[in-house]
Short mmCIF file of C-alpha atoms in Angstrom, two decimals:
data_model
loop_
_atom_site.label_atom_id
_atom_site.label_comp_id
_atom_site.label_asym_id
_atom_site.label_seq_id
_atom_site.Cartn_x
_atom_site.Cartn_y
_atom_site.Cartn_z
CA UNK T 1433 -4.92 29.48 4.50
CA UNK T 1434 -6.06 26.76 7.12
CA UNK T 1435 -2.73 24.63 7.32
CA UNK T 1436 -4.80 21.82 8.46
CA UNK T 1437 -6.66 21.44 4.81
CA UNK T 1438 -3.13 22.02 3.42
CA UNK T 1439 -1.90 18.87 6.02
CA UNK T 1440 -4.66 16.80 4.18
CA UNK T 1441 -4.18 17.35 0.87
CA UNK T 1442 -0.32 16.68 0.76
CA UNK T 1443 -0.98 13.29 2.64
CA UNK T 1444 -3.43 12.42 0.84
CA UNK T 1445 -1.26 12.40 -1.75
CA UNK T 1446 1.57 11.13 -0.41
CA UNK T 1447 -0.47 7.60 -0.26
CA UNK T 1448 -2.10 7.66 -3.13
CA UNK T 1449 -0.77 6.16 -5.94
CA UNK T 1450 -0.22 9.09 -8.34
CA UNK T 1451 3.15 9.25 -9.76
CA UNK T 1452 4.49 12.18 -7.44
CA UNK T 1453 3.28 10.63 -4.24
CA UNK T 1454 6.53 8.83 -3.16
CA UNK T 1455 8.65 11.82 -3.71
CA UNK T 1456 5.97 13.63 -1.91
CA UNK T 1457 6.55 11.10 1.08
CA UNK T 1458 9.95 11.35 1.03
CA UNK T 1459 9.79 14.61 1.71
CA UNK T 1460 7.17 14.61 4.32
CA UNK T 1461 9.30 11.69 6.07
CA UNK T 1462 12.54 14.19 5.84
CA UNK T 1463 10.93 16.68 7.57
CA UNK T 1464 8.95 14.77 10.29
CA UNK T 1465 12.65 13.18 11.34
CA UNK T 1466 13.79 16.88 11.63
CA UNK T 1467 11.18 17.54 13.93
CA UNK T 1468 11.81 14.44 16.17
CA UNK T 1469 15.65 15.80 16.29
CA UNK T 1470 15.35 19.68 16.99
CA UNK T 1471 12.04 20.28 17.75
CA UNK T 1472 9.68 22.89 16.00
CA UNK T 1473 11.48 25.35 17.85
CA UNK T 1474 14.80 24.79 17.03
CA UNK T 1475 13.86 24.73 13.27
CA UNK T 1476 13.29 27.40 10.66
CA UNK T 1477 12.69 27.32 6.67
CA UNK T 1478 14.72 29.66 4.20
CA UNK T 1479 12.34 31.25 2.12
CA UNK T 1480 12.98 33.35 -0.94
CA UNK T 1481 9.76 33.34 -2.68
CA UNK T 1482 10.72 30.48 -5.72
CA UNK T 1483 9.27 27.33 -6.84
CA UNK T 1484 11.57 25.43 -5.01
CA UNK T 1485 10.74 27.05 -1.61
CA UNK T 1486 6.90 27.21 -2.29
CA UNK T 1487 6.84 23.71 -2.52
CA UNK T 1488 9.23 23.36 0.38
CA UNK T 1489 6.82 25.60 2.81
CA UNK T 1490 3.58 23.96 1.78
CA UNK T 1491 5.01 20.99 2.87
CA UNK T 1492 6.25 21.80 5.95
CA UNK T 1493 3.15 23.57 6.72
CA UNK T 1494 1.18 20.20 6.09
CA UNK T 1495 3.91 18.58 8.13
CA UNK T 1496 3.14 20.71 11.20
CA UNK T 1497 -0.43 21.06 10.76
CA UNK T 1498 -0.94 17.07 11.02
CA UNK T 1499 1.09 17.02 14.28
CA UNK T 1500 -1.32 19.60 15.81
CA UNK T 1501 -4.02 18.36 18.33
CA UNK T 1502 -7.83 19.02 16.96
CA UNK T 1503 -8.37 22.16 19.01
CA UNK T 1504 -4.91 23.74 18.42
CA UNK T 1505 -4.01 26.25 15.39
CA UNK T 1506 -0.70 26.47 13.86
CA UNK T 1507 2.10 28.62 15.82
CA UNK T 1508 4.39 31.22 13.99
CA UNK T 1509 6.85 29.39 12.13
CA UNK T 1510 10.07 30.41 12.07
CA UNK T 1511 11.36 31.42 8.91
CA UNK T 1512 14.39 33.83 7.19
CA UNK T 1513 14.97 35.47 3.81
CA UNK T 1514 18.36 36.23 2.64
CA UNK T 1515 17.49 38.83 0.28
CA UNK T 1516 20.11 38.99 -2.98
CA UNK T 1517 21.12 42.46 -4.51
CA UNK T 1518 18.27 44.47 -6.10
CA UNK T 1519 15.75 41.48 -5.58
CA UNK T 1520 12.53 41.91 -7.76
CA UNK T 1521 9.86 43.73 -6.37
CA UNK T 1522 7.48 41.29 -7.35
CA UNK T 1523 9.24 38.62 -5.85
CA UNK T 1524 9.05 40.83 -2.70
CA UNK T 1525 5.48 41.08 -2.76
CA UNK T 1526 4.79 37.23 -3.16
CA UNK T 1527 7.08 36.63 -0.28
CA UNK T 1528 5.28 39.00 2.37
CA UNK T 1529 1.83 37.77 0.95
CA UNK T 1530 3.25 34.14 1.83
CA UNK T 1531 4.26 35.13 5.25
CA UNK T 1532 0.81 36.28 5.78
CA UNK T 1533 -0.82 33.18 4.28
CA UNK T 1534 1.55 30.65 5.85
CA UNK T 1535 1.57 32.47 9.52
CA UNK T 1536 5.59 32.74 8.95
CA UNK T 1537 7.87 34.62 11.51
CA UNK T 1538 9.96 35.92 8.37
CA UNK T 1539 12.91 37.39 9.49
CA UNK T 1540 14.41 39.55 6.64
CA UNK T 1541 18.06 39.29 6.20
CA UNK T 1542 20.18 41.38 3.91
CA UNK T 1543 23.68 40.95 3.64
CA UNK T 1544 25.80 43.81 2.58
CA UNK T 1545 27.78 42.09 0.19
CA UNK T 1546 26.89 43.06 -3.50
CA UNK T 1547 28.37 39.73 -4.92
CA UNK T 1548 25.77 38.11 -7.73
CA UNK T 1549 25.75 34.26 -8.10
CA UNK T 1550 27.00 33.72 -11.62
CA UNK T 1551 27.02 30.46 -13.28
CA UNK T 1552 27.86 28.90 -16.44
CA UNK T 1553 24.62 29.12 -18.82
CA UNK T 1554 23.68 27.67 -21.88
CA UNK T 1555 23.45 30.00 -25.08
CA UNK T 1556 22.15 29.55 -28.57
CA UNK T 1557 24.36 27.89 -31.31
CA UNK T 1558 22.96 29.95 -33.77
CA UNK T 1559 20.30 32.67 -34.64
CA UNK T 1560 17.27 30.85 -34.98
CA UNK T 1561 17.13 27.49 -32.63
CA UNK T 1562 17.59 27.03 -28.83
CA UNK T 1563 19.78 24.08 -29.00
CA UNK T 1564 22.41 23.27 -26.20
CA UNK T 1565 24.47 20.23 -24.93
CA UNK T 1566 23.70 19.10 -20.97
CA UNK T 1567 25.26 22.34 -18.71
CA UNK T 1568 28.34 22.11 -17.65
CA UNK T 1569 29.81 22.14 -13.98
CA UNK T 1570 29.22 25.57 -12.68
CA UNK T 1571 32.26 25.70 -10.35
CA UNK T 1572 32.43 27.71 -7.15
CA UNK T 1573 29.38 30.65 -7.50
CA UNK T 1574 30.05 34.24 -6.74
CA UNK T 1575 27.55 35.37 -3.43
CA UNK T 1576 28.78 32.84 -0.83
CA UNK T 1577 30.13 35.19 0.99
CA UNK T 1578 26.78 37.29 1.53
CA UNK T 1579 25.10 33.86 2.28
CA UNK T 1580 27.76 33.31 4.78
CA UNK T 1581 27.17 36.46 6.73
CA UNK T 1582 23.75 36.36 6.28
CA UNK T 1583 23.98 33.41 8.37
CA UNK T 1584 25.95 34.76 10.78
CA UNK T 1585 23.43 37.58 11.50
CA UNK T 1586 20.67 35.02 11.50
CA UNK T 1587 22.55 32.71 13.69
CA UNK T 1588 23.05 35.73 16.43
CA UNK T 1589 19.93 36.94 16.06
CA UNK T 1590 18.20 33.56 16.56
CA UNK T 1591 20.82 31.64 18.59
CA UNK T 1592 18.12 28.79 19.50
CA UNK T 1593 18.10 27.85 15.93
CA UNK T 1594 19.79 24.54 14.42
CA UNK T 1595 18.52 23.33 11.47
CA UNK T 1596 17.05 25.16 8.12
CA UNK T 1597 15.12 23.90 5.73
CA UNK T 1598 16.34 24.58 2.22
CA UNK T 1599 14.63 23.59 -1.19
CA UNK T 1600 17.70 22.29 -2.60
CA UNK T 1601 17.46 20.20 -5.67
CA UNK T 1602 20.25 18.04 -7.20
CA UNK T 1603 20.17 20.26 -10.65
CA UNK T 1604 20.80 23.15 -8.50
CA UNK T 1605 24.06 24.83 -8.04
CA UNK T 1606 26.90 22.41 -5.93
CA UNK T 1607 22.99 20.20 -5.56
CA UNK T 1608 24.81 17.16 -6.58
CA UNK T 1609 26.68 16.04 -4.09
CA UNK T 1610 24.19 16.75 -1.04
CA UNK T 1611 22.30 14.35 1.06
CA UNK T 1612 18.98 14.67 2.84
CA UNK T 1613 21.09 16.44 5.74
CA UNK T 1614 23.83 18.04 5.45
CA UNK T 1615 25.74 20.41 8.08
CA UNK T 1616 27.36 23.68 6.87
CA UNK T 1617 31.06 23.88 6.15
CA UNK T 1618 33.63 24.20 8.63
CA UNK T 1619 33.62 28.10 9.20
CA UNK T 1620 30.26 28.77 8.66
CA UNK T 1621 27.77 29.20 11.21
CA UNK T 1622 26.10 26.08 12.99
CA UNK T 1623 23.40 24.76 11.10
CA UNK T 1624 21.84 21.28 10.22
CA UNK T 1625 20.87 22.24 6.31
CA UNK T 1626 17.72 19.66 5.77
CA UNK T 1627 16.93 19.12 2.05
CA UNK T 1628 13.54 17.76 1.69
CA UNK T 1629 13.16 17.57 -2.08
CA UNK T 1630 16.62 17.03 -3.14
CA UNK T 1631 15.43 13.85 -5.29
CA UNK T 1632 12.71 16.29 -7.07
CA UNK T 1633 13.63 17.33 -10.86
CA UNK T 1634 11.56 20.45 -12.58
CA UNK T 1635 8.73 18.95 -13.66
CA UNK T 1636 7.99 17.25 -9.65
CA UNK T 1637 7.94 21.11 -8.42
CA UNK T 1638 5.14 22.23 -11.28
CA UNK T 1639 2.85 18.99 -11.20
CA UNK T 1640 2.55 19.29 -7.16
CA UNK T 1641 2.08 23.47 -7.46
CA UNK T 1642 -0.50 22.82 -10.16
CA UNK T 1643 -1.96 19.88 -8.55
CA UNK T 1644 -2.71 21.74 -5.45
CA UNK T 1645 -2.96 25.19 -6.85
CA UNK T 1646 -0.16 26.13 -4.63
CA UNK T 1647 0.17 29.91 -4.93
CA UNK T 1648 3.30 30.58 -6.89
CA UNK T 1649 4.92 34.12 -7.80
CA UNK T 1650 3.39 35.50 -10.83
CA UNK T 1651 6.60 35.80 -12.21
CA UNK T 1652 6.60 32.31 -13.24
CA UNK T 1653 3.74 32.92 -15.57
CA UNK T 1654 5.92 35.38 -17.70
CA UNK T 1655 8.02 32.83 -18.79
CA UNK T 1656 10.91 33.33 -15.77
CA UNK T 1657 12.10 29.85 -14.80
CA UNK T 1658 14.70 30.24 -12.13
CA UNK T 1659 14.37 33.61 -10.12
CA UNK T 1660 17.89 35.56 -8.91
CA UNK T 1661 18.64 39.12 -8.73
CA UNK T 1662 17.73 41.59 -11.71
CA UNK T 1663 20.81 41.97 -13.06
CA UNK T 1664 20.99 38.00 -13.60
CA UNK T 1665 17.69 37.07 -14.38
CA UNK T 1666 15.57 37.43 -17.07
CA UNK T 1667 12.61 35.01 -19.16
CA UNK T 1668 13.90 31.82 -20.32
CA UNK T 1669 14.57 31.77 -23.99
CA UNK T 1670 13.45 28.26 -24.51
CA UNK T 1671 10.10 29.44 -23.67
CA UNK T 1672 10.34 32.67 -26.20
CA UNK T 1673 7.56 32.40 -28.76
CA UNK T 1674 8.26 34.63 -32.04
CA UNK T 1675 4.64 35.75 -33.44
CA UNK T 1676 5.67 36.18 -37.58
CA UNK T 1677 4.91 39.69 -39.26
CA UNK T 1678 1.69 39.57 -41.38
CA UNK T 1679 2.58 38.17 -45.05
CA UNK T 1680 2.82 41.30 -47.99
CA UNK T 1681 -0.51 41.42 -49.18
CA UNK T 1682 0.96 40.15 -53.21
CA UNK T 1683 1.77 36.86 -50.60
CA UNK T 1684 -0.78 34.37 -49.67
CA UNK T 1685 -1.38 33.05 -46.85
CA UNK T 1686 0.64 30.58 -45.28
CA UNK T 1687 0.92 28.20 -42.08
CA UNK T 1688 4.37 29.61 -40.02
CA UNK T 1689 6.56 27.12 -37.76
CA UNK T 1690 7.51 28.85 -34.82
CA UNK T 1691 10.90 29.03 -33.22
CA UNK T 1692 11.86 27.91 -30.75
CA UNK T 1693 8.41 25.99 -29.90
CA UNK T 1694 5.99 25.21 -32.13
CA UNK T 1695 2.85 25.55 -29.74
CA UNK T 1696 1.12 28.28 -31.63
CA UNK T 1697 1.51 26.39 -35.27
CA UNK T 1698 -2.04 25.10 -35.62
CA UNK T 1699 -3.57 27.86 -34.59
CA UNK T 1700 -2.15 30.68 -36.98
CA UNK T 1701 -2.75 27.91 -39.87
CA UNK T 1702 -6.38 26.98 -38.97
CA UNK T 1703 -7.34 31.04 -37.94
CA UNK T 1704 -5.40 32.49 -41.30
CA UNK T 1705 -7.60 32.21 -43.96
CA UNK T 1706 -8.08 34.14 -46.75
CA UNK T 1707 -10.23 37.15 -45.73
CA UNK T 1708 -12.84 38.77 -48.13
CA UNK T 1709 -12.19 42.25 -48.96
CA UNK T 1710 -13.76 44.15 -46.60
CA UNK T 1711 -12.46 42.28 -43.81
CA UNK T 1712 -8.96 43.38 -42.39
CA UNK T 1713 -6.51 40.35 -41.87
CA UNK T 1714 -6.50 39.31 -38.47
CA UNK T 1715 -3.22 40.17 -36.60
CA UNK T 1716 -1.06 37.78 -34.94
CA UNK T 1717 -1.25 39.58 -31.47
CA UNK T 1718 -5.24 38.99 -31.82
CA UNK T 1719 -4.40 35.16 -32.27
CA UNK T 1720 -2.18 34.74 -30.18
CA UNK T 1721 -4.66 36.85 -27.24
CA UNK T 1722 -7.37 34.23 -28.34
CA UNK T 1723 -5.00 30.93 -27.96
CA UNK T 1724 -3.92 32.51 -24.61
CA UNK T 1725 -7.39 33.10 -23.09
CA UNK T 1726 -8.79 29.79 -24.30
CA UNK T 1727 -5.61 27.81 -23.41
CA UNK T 1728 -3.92 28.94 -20.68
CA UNK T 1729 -5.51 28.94 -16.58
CA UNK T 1730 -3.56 31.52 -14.45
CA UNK T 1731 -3.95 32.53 -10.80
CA UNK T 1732 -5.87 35.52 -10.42
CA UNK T 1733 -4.37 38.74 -10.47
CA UNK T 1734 -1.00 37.45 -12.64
CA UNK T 1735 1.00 39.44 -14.63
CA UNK T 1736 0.36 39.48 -18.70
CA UNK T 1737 3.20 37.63 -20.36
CA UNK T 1738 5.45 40.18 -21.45
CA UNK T 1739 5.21 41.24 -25.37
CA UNK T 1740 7.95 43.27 -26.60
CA UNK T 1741 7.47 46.92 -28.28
CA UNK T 1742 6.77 45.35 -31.77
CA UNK T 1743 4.46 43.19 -30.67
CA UNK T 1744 6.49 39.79 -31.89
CA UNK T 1745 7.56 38.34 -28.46
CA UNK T 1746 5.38 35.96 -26.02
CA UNK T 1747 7.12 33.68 -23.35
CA UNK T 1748 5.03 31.01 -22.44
CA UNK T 1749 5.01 30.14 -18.86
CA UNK T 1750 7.79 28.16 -16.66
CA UNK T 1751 5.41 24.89 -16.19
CA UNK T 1752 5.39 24.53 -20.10
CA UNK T 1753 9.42 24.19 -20.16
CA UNK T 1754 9.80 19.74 -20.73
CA UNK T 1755 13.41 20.54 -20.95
CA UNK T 1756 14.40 20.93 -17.25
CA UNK T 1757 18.34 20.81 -17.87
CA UNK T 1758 17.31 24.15 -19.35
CA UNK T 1759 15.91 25.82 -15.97
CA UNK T 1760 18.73 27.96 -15.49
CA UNK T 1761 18.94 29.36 -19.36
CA UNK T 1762 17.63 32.72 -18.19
CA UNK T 1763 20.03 33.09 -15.79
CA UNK T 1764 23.09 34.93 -17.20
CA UNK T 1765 25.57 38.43 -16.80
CA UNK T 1766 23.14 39.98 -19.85
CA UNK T 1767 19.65 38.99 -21.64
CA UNK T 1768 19.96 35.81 -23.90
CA UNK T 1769 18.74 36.52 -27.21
CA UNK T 1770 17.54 33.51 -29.44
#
């Protein structure tokens, strides 16, 4: 990736006058100031392979790029992942391709605590719609301790280090109450924690990937909206699409709403017609495979949305969740069924 096109294209947006740009600015003038403070040096970027951080590092690869002179190319830049328990493999492999593509010197960090972040998630009210009130306060989450010492081994390994950049939103996790810059809490090692897109909501992080066909982890496609360890993550529900059995053949043939979205409703009504008699019924996976192909752009080499044995299940992907308070709906002890 040549950083310098990348440098371009976010400040070209940042003053142009498309929705996005002054949150793109923002974040571009949060990261310049921690520059001017610490020095490239003396700052890294926490990088765990999610939307949040993709955006983050594209940015701050812009940012650097643009300070370069002409005849220069882009240094190493210092980066750490904090790996959480049984991380997915996928994941994995997206973050090594980005340290590749990004020149990153990605120092891998994992903690020997076990601990899983849990936090309070929205469930179903009933069987057959997705329907919950805003989330609640999630309270203190479980895993701060194996951030803390990963910190500490980063912090001794890296002693020259004093500020991180983190891609902290406010509808993240203790988000709220953050600023721009924050330092860590007393007892934990030294850092300046800079939050660049703090002010950004859901739908800020997918219109600036898609807009400049950031590379994202394939995950995302599979309808996964907020990535954690495998025993606490799985697709979002609110982006579970439930394909209808074929009618009985004594029933005719009739248009289906879909739960919980309704995406796929004009095309099983308009494609379902009655067939003539030597012409089998088309199935809903063939449909659906049609709607997908003709609908749906996805980087090359992604992952097929998962389908379930029967054949009944599609998540669409992340970017087509409007409902950001439900980001973190996948994210629970056990699966969430709707």
């Amino acid at each position: 990736m040549d950083c310098k096109d990348v440098a371009k294209t976010v400040y070209d947006l940042a003053n142009s006058q498309d929705p996005l740009a002054p949150l793109v600015k923002e974040a571009l003038d949060v990261i310049d100031e921690a520059l001017e403070i610490h020095g490239q040096e003396r700052v890294s970027i926490s990088f765990n392979g999610g939307k949040d951080c993709t955006v983050l590092l594209h940015l701050y690869a812009g940012a650097l790029a643009r300070r370069l002179p002409p005849s220069e190319s882009l240094k190493p830049i210092p980066a750490v992942y904090i790996a959480v328990p049984s991380p997915f493999p996928t994941l994995e492999t997206f973050i090594d391709q980005s340290a590749k593509r990004y020149n990153l010197d990605l120092f891998h960090c994992r903690p020997t605590s076990e601990a899983v972040e849990s936090v309070v998630t929205p469930f179903p009210r009933n069987g057959t719609d997705y329907i919950v009130s805003a989330p609640k306060a999630v309270g203190k989450a479980k895993g701060s301790e194996g951030m803390k010492q990963a910190l500490e081994i980063y912090k001794n390994k890296f002693p020259n280090i004093d500020a991180i950049l983190i891609g902290t939103r406010r509808s993240d996790p203790h988000g709220a109450t953050l600023s721009h810059r924050n330092m860590t809490d007393p007892g934990w090692p030294k850092f300046e924690r800079i939050n660049p897109i703090i002010n950004w909501d859901y739908a800020h992080v997918w219109t600036f990937l898609r807009k400049l066909n950031v590379p994202y982890c394939e995950l995302y496609d599979s309808g996964y909206t907020s990535l954690g360890s495998t025993y606490n993550t799985f697709p979002n529900p609110a982006l579970l699409v439930k394909i209808p059995s074929s009618p009985p053949a004594s029933s005719p043939p009739s248009s289906t709403v879909l739960t919980p979205g309704t995406a796929l409703t004009t095309v099983l009504s308009s494609t379902h017609t009655t067939p003539k008699p030597e012409t089998p019924m088309p199935s809903p996976i063939s449909v659906l495979s049609a709607y997908i192909s003709s609908t749906h752009t996805r980087p090359e080499n992604a992952v097929a949305s998962p389908i379930s044995p029967d054949g009944r299940q599609y998540y669409r992907p992340a970017y087509e969740l409007t409902e950001g308070s439900l980001e973190r709906a996948g994210r629970s002890p056990k699966p969430v069924s709707s």
